[in-house]
mmCIF file of C-alpha atoms in Angstrom:
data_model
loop_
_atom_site.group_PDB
_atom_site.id
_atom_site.type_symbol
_atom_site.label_atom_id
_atom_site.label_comp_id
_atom_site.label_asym_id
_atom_site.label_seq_id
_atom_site.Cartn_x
_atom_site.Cartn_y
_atom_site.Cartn_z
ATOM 1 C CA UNK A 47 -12.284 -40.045 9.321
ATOM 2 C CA UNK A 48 -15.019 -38.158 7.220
ATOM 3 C CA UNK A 49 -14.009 -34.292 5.931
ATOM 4 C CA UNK A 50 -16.357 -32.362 4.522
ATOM 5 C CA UNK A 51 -15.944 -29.312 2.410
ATOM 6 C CA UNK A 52 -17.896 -26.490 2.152
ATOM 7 C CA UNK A 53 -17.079 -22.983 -0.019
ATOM 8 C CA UNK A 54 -18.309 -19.561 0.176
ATOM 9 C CA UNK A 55 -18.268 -16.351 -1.724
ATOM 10 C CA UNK A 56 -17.905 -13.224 0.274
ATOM 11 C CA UNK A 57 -17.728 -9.529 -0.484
ATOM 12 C CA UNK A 58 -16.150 -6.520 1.916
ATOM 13 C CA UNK A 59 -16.917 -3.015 0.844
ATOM 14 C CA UNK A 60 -13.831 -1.471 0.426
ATOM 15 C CA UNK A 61 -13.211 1.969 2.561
ATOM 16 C CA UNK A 62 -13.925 4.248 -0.855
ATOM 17 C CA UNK A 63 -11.901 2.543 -3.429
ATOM 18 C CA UNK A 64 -8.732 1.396 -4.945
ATOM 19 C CA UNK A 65 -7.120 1.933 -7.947
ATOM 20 C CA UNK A 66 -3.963 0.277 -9.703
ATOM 21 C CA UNK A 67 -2.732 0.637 -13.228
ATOM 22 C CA UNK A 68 -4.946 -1.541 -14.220
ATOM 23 C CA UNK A 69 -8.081 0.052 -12.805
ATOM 24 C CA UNK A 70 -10.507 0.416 -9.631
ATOM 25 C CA UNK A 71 -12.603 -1.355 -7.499
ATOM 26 C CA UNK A 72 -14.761 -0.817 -4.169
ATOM 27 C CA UNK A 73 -15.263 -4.546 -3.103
ATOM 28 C CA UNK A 74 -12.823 -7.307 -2.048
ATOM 29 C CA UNK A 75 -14.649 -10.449 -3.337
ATOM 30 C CA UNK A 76 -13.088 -13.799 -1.683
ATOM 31 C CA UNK A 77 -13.801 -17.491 -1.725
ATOM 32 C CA UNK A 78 -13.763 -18.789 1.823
ATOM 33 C CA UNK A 79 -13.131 -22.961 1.693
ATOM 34 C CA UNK A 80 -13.957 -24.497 4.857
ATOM 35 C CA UNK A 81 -13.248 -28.180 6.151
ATOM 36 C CA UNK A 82 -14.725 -30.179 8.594
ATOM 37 C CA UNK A 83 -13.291 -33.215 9.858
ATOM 38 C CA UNK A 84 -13.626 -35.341 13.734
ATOM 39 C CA UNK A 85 -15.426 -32.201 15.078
ATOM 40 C CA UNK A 86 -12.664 -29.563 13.782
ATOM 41 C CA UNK A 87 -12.856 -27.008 11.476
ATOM 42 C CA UNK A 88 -9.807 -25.428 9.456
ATOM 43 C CA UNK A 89 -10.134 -22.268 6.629
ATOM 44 C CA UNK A 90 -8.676 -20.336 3.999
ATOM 45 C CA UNK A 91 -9.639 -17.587 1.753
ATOM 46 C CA UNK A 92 -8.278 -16.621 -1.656
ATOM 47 C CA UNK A 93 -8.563 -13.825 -3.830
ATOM 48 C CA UNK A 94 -9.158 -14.423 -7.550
ATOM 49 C CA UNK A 95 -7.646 -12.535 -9.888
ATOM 50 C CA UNK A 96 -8.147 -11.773 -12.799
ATOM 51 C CA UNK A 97 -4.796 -10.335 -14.239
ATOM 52 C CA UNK A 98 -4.108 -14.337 -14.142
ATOM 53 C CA UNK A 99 -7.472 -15.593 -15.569
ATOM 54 C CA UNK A 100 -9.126 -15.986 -12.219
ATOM 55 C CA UNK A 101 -13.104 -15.605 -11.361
ATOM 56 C CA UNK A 102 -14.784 -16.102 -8.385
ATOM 57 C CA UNK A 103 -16.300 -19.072 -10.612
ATOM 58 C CA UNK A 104 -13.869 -20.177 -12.294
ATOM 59 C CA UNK A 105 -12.072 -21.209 -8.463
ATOM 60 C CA UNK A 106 -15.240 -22.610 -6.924
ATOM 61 C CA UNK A 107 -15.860 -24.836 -10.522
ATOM 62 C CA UNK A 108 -11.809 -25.683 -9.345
ATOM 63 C CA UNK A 109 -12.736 -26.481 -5.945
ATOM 64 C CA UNK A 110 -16.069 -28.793 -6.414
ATOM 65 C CA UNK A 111 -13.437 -30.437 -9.258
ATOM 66 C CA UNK A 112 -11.416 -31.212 -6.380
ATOM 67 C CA UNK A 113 -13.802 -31.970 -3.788
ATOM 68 C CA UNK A 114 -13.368 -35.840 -3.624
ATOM 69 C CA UNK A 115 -9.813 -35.729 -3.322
ATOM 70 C CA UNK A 116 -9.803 -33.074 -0.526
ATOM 71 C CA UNK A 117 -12.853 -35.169 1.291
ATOM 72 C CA UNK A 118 -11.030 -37.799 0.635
ATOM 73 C CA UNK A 119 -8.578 -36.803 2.706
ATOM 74 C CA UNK A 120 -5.341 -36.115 1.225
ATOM 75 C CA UNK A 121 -3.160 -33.628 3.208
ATOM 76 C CA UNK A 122 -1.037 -30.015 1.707
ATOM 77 C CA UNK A 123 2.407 -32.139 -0.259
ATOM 78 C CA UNK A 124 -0.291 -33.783 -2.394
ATOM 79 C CA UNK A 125 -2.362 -30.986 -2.994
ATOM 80 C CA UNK A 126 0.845 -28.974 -3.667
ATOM 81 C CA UNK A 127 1.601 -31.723 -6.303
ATOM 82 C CA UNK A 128 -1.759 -32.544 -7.568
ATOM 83 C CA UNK A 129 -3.446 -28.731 -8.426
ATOM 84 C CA UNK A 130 -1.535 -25.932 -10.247
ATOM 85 C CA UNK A 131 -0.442 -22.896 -8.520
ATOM 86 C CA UNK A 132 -3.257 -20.451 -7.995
ATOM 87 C CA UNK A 133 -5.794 -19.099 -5.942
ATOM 88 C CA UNK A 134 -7.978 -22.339 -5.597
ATOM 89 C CA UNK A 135 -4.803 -24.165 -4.368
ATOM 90 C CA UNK A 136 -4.399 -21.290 -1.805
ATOM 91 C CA UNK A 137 -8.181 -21.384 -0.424
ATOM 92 C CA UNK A 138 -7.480 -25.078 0.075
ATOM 93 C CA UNK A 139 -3.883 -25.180 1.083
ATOM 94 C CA UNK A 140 -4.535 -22.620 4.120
ATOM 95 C CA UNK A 141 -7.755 -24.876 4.994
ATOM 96 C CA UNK A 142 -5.747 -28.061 5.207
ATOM 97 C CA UNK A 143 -2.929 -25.845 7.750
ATOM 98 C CA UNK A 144 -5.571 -24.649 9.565
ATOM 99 C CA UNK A 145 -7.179 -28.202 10.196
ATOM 100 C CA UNK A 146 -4.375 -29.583 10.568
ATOM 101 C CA UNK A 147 -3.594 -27.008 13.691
ATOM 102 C CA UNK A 148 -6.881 -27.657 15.083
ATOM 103 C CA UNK A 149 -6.511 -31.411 15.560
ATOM 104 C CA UNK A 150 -3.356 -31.338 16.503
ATOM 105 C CA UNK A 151 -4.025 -28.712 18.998
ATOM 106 C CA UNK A 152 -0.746 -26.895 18.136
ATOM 107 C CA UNK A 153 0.073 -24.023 16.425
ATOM 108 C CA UNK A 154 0.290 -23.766 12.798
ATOM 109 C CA UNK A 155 4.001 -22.287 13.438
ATOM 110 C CA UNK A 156 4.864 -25.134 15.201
ATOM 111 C CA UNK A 157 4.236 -27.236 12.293
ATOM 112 C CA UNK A 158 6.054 -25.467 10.332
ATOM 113 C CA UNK A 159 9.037 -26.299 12.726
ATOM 114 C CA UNK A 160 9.235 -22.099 13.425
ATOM 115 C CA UNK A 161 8.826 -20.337 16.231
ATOM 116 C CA UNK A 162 6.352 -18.328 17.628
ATOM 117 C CA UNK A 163 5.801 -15.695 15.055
ATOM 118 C CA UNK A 164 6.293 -12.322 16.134
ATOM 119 C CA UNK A 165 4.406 -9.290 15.053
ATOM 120 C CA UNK A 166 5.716 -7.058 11.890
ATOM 121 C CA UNK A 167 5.385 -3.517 10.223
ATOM 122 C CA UNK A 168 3.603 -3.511 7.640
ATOM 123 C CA UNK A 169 3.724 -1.336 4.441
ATOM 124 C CA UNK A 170 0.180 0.614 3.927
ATOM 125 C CA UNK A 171 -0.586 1.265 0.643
ATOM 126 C CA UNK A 172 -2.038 4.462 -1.329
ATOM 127 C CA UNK A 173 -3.983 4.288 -4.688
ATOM 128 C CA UNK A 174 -3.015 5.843 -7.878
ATOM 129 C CA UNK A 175 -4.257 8.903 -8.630
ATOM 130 C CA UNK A 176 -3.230 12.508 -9.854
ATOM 131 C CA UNK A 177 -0.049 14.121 -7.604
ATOM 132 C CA UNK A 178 -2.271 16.517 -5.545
ATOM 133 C CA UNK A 179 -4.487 14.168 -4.323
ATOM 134 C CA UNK A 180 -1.293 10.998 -3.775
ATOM 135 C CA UNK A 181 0.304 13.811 -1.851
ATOM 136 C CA UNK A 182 -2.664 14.424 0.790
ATOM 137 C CA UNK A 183 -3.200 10.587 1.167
ATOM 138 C CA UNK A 184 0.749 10.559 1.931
ATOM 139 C CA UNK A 185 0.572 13.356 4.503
ATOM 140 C CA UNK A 186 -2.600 11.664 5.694
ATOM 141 C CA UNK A 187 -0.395 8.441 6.635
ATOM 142 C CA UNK A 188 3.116 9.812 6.917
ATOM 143 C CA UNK A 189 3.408 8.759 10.716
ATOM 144 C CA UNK A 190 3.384 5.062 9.167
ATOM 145 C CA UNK A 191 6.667 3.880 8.967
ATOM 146 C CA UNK A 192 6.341 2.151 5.706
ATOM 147 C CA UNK A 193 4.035 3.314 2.434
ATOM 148 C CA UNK A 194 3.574 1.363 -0.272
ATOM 149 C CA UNK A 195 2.435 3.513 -3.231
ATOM 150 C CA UNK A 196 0.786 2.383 -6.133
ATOM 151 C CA UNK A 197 2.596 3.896 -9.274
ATOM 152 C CA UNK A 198 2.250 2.983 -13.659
ATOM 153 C CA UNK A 199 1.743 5.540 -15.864
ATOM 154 C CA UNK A 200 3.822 7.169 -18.010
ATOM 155 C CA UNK A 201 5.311 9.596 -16.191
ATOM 156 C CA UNK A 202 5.035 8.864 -12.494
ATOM 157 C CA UNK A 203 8.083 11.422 -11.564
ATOM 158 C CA UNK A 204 5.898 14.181 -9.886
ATOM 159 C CA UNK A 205 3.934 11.717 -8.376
ATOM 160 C CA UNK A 206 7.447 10.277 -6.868
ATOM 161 C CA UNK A 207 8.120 13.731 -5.631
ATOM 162 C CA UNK A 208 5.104 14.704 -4.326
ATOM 163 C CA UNK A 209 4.349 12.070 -2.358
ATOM 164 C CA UNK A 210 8.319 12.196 -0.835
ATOM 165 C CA UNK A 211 7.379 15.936 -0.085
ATOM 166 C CA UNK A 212 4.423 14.968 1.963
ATOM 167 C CA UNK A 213 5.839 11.421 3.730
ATOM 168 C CA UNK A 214 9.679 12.503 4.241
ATOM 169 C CA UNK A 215 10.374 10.311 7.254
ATOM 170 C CA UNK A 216 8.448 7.045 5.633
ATOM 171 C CA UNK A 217 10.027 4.114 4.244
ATOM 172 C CA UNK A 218 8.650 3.911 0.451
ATOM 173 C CA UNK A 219 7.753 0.952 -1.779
ATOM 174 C CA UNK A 220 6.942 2.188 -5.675
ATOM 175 C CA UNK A 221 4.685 -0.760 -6.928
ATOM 176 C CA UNK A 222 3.890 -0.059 -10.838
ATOM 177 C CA UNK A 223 1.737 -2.934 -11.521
ATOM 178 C CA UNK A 224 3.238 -3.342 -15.217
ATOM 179 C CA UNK A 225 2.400 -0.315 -16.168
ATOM 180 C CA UNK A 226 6.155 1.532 -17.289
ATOM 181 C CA UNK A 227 8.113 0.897 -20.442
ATOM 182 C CA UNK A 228 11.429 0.137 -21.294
ATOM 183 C CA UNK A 229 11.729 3.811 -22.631
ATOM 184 C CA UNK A 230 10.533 5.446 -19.279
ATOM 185 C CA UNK A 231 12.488 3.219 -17.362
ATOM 186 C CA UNK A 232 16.012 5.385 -17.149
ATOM 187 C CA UNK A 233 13.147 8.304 -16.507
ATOM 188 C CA UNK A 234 11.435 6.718 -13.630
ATOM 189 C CA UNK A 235 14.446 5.040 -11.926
ATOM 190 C CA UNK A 236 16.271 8.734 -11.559
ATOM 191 C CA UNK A 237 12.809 9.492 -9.511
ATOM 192 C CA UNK A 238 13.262 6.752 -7.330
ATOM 193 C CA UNK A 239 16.978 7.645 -6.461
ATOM 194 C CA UNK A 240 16.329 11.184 -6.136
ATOM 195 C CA UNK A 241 13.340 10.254 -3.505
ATOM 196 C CA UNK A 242 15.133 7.318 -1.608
ATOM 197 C CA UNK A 243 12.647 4.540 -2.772
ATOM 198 C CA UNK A 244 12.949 1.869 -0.816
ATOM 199 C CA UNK A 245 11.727 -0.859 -3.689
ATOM 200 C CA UNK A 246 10.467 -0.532 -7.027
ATOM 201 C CA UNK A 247 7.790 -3.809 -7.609
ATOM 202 C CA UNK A 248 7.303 -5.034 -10.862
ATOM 203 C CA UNK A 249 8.035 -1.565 -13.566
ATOM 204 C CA UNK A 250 8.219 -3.820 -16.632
ATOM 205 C CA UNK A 251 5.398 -6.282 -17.936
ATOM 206 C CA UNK A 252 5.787 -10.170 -17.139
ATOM 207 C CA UNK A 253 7.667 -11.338 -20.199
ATOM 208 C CA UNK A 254 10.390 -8.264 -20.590
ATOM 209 C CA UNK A 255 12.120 -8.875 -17.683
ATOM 210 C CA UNK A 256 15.093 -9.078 -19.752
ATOM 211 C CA UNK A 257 15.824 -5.688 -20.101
ATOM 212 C CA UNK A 258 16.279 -5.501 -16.454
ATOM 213 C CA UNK A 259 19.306 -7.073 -17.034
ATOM 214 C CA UNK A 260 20.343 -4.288 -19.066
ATOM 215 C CA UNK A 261 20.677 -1.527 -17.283
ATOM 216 C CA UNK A 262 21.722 0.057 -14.328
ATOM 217 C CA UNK A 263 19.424 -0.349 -11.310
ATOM 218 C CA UNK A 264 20.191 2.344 -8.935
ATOM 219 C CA UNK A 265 17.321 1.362 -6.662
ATOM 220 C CA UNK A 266 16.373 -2.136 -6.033
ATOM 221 C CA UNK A 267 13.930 -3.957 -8.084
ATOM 222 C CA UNK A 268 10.983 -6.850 -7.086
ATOM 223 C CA UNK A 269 9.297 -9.337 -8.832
ATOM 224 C CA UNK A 270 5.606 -9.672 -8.856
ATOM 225 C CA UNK A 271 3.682 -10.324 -11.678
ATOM 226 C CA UNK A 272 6.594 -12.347 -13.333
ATOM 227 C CA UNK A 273 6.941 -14.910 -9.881
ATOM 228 C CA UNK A 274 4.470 -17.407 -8.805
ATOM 229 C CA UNK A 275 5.940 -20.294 -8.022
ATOM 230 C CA UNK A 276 9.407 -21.803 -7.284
ATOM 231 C CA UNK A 277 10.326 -22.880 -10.621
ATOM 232 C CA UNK A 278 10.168 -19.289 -11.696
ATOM 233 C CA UNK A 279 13.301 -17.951 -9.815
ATOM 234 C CA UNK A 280 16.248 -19.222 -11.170
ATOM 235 C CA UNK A 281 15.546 -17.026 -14.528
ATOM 236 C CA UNK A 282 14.936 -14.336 -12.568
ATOM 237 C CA UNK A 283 18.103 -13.660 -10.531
ATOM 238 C CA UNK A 284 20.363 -11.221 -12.276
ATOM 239 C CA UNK A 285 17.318 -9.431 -13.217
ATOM 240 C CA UNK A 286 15.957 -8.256 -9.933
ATOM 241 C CA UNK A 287 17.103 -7.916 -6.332
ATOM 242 C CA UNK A 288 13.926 -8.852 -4.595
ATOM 243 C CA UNK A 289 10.756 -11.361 -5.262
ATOM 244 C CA UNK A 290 7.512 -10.362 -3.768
ATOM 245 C CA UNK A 291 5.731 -13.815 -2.628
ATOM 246 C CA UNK A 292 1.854 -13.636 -2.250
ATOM 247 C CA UNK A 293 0.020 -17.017 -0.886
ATOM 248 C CA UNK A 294 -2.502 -16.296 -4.349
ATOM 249 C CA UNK A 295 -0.175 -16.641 -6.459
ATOM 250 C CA UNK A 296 1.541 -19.579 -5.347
ATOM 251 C CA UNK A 297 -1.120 -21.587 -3.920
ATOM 252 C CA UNK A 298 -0.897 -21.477 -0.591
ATOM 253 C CA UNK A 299 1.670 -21.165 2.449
ATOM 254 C CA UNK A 300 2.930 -24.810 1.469
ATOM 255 C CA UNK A 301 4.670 -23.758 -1.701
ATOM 256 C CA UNK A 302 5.285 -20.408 -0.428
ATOM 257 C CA UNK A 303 7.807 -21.670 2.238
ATOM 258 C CA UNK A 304 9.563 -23.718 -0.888
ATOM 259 C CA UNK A 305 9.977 -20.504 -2.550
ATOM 260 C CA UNK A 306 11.137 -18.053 0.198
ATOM 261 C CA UNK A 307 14.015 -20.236 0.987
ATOM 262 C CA UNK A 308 14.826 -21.210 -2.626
ATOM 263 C CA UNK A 309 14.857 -17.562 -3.223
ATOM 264 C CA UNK A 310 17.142 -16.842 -0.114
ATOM 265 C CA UNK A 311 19.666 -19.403 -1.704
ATOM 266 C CA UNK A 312 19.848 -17.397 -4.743
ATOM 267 C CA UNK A 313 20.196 -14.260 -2.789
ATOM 268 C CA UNK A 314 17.169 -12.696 -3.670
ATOM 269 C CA UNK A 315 15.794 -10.259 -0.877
ATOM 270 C CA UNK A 316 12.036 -11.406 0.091
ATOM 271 C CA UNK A 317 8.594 -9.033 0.277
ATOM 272 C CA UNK A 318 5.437 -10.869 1.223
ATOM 273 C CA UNK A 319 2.267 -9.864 -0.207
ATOM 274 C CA UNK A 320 -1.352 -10.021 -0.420
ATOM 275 C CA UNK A 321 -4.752 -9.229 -2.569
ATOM 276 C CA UNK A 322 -6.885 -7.016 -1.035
ATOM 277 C CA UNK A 323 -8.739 -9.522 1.187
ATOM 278 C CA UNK A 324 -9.407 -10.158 4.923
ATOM 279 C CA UNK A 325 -7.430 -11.176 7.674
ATOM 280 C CA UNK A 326 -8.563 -14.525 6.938
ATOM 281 C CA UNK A 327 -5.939 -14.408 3.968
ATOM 282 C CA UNK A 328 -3.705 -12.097 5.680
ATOM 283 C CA UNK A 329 -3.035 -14.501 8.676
ATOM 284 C CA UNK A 330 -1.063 -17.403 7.116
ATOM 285 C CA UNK A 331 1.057 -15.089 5.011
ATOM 286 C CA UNK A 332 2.368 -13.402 9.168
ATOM 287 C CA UNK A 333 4.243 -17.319 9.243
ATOM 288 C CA UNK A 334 5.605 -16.591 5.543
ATOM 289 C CA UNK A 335 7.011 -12.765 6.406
ATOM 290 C CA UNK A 336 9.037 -13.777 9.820
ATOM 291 C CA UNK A 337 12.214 -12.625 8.691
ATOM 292 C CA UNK A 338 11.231 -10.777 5.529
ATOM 293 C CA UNK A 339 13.034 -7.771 4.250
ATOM 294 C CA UNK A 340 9.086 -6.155 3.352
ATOM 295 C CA UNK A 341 5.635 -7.002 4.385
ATOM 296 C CA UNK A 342 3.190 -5.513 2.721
ATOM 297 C CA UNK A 343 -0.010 -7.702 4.704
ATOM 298 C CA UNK A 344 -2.251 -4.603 5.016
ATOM 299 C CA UNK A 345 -5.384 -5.709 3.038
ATOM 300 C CA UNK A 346 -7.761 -5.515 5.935
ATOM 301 C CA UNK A 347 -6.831 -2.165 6.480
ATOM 302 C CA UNK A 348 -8.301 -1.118 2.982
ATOM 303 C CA UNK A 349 -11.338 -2.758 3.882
ATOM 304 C CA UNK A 350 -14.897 -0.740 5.782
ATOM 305 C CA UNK A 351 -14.782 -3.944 7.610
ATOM 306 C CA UNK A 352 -13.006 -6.965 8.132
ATOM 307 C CA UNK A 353 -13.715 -10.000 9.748
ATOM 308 C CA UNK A 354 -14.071 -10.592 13.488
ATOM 309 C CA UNK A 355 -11.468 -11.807 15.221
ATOM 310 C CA UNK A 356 -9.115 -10.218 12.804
ATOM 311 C CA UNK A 357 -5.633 -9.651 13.234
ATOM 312 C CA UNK A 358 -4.442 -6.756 15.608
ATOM 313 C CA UNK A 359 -2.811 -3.553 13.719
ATOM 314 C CA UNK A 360 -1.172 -0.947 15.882
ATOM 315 C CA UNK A 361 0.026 1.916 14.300
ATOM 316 C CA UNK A 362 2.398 0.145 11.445
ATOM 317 C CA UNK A 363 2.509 -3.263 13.412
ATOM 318 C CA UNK A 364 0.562 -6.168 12.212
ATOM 319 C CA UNK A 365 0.575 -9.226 15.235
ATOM 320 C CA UNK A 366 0.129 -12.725 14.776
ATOM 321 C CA UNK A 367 -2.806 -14.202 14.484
ATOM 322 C CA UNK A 368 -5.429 -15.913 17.354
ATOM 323 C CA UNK A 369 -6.580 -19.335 17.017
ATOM 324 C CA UNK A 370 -10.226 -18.598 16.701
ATOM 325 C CA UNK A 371 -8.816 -16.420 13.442
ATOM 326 C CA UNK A 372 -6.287 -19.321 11.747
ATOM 327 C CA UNK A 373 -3.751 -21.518 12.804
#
């Protein structure tokens, strides 16, 4: 047996751009990690991110620190043990499931002792802006059954509204990146009841979860930036309803399974994730979100292009992937 590792960087124009919180971008930058091995070929993409620290070289300096191991040939439990949680474990994680698929000439479901995955709707998300211009993106993509709208400053309530106004029939996810404060808080929630928010994701900074535990949360509340891995959870129940599990931040589908049921055993509702990336990243994560409360796997729809074969989107359906994409 001889494996072989090769990595990548890629960038996809996104369609205009997209803006968080935290700030705006036009291009989806990824590290594709591909492995060769008896004439198959398995891969995975992260995103790197750098609300955690992450560059596109710090993860490839990660990867070629790795590379002996990996050629070496050791398979996902060890990797999952060996290499912190992160985007360079997910690039390599989704590689190994991939390979492991492709010599084994089964699905990557089957593996995972599931069944075949089915297909899912999918939340599609609008960028912060100013109310006017979140309203006509909402109208734009109010036949979508779920919208995910990015939220954070300091007073997101006509935002709330407005966008309700224009998407009345849509399921709503509020994701606030951080960005309110424990004095807004009372302010923002009354919003989100008023509107019927599905989901509020992450309205507090990583660290102050505490004050979750507080107060009254009339509308439930998901973990983001303050979950990465399955040692996180048990300080987190009490403190929100929901944990939103992204194969980035845990380092790949390996420890993500870990954590969705551990999560499920402390009652905690599940959202799966992503960065804005391909359907290379996307495709792994469709095992992940059988059964999820939310998906929110619409990255390739932000993108002017996306890889070919991607996955399939119909109106708010996302299907499973093909085995020429992953798996």
């Amino acid at each position: 047996m001889k494996r072989v590792m090769t990595t990548a960087v890629e960038h996809f124009p996104i369609a205009g751009s997209f803006t968080i919180s935290r700030g705006s971008k036009t291009t989806a930058s990824v590290v594709t990690c591909t492995l060769e091995q008896d004439g198959f070929s398995g891969r995975g993409e992260c995103v790197p991110y750098g609300r955690y620290g992450e560059t596109i070289e710090s993860v490839l300096a990660q990867i070629e620190a790795a590379r002996p191991f990996i050629e070496s040939g050791i398979g996902r439990e060890t990797l999952r043990e060996s290499m912190p949680a992160g985007a360079t474990r997910n690039a390599l994680d989704c590689a190994l499931w991939d390979l492991e698929s492709k010599i084994e000439g089964r699905r990557a479901s089957s593996i995972a002792g599931m069944s075949e995955p089915l297909s899912l709707t999918t939340a599609y998300t609008l960028s912060l802006g100013e109310p006017e211009a979140m309203a006509a993106q909402a109208a734009k993509y109010a036949h979508r059954a779920l919208l995910k709208i990015k939220v954070g400053t300091a007073d997101d309530a006509s935002r709330i509204r407005a966008v309700r106004a224009a998407a009345p029939d849509s399921a709503i996810i509020l994701d606030a990146n951080e960005g309110w404060t424990e004095d807004n808080l009372a302010h923002h929630f009354a919003a989100c009841l008023e509107a019927n928010i599905a989901l509020i994701e992450q309205p507090l900074p990583a660290g102050k979860d505490r004050f979750l535990g507080t107060i009254s949360r009339p509308v439930p509340v998901c973990a983001d930036e303050s979950v990465h891995k399955t040692e996180d959870l048990p300080t987190l129940a009490g403190l929100y309803d929901a944990v939103n599990i992204k194969l980035d931040k845990t380092g790949g589908l390996t420890e993500a399974l870990r954590m969705r049921d551990a999560a499920r055993a402390l009652n905690l509702k599940i959202m799966v994730g992503c960065m804005v990336g391909t359907s290379l990243g996307m495709a792994p994560a469709m095992l992940l979100a059988q059964g999820a409360e939310f998906v929110d796997l619409d990255g390739p729809l932000l993108l002017a292009h996306d890889r070919q074969p991607g996955l399939r989107y119909e109106a708010s359906l996302v299907f499973p992937p093909l085995p020429a994409l992953w798996g």
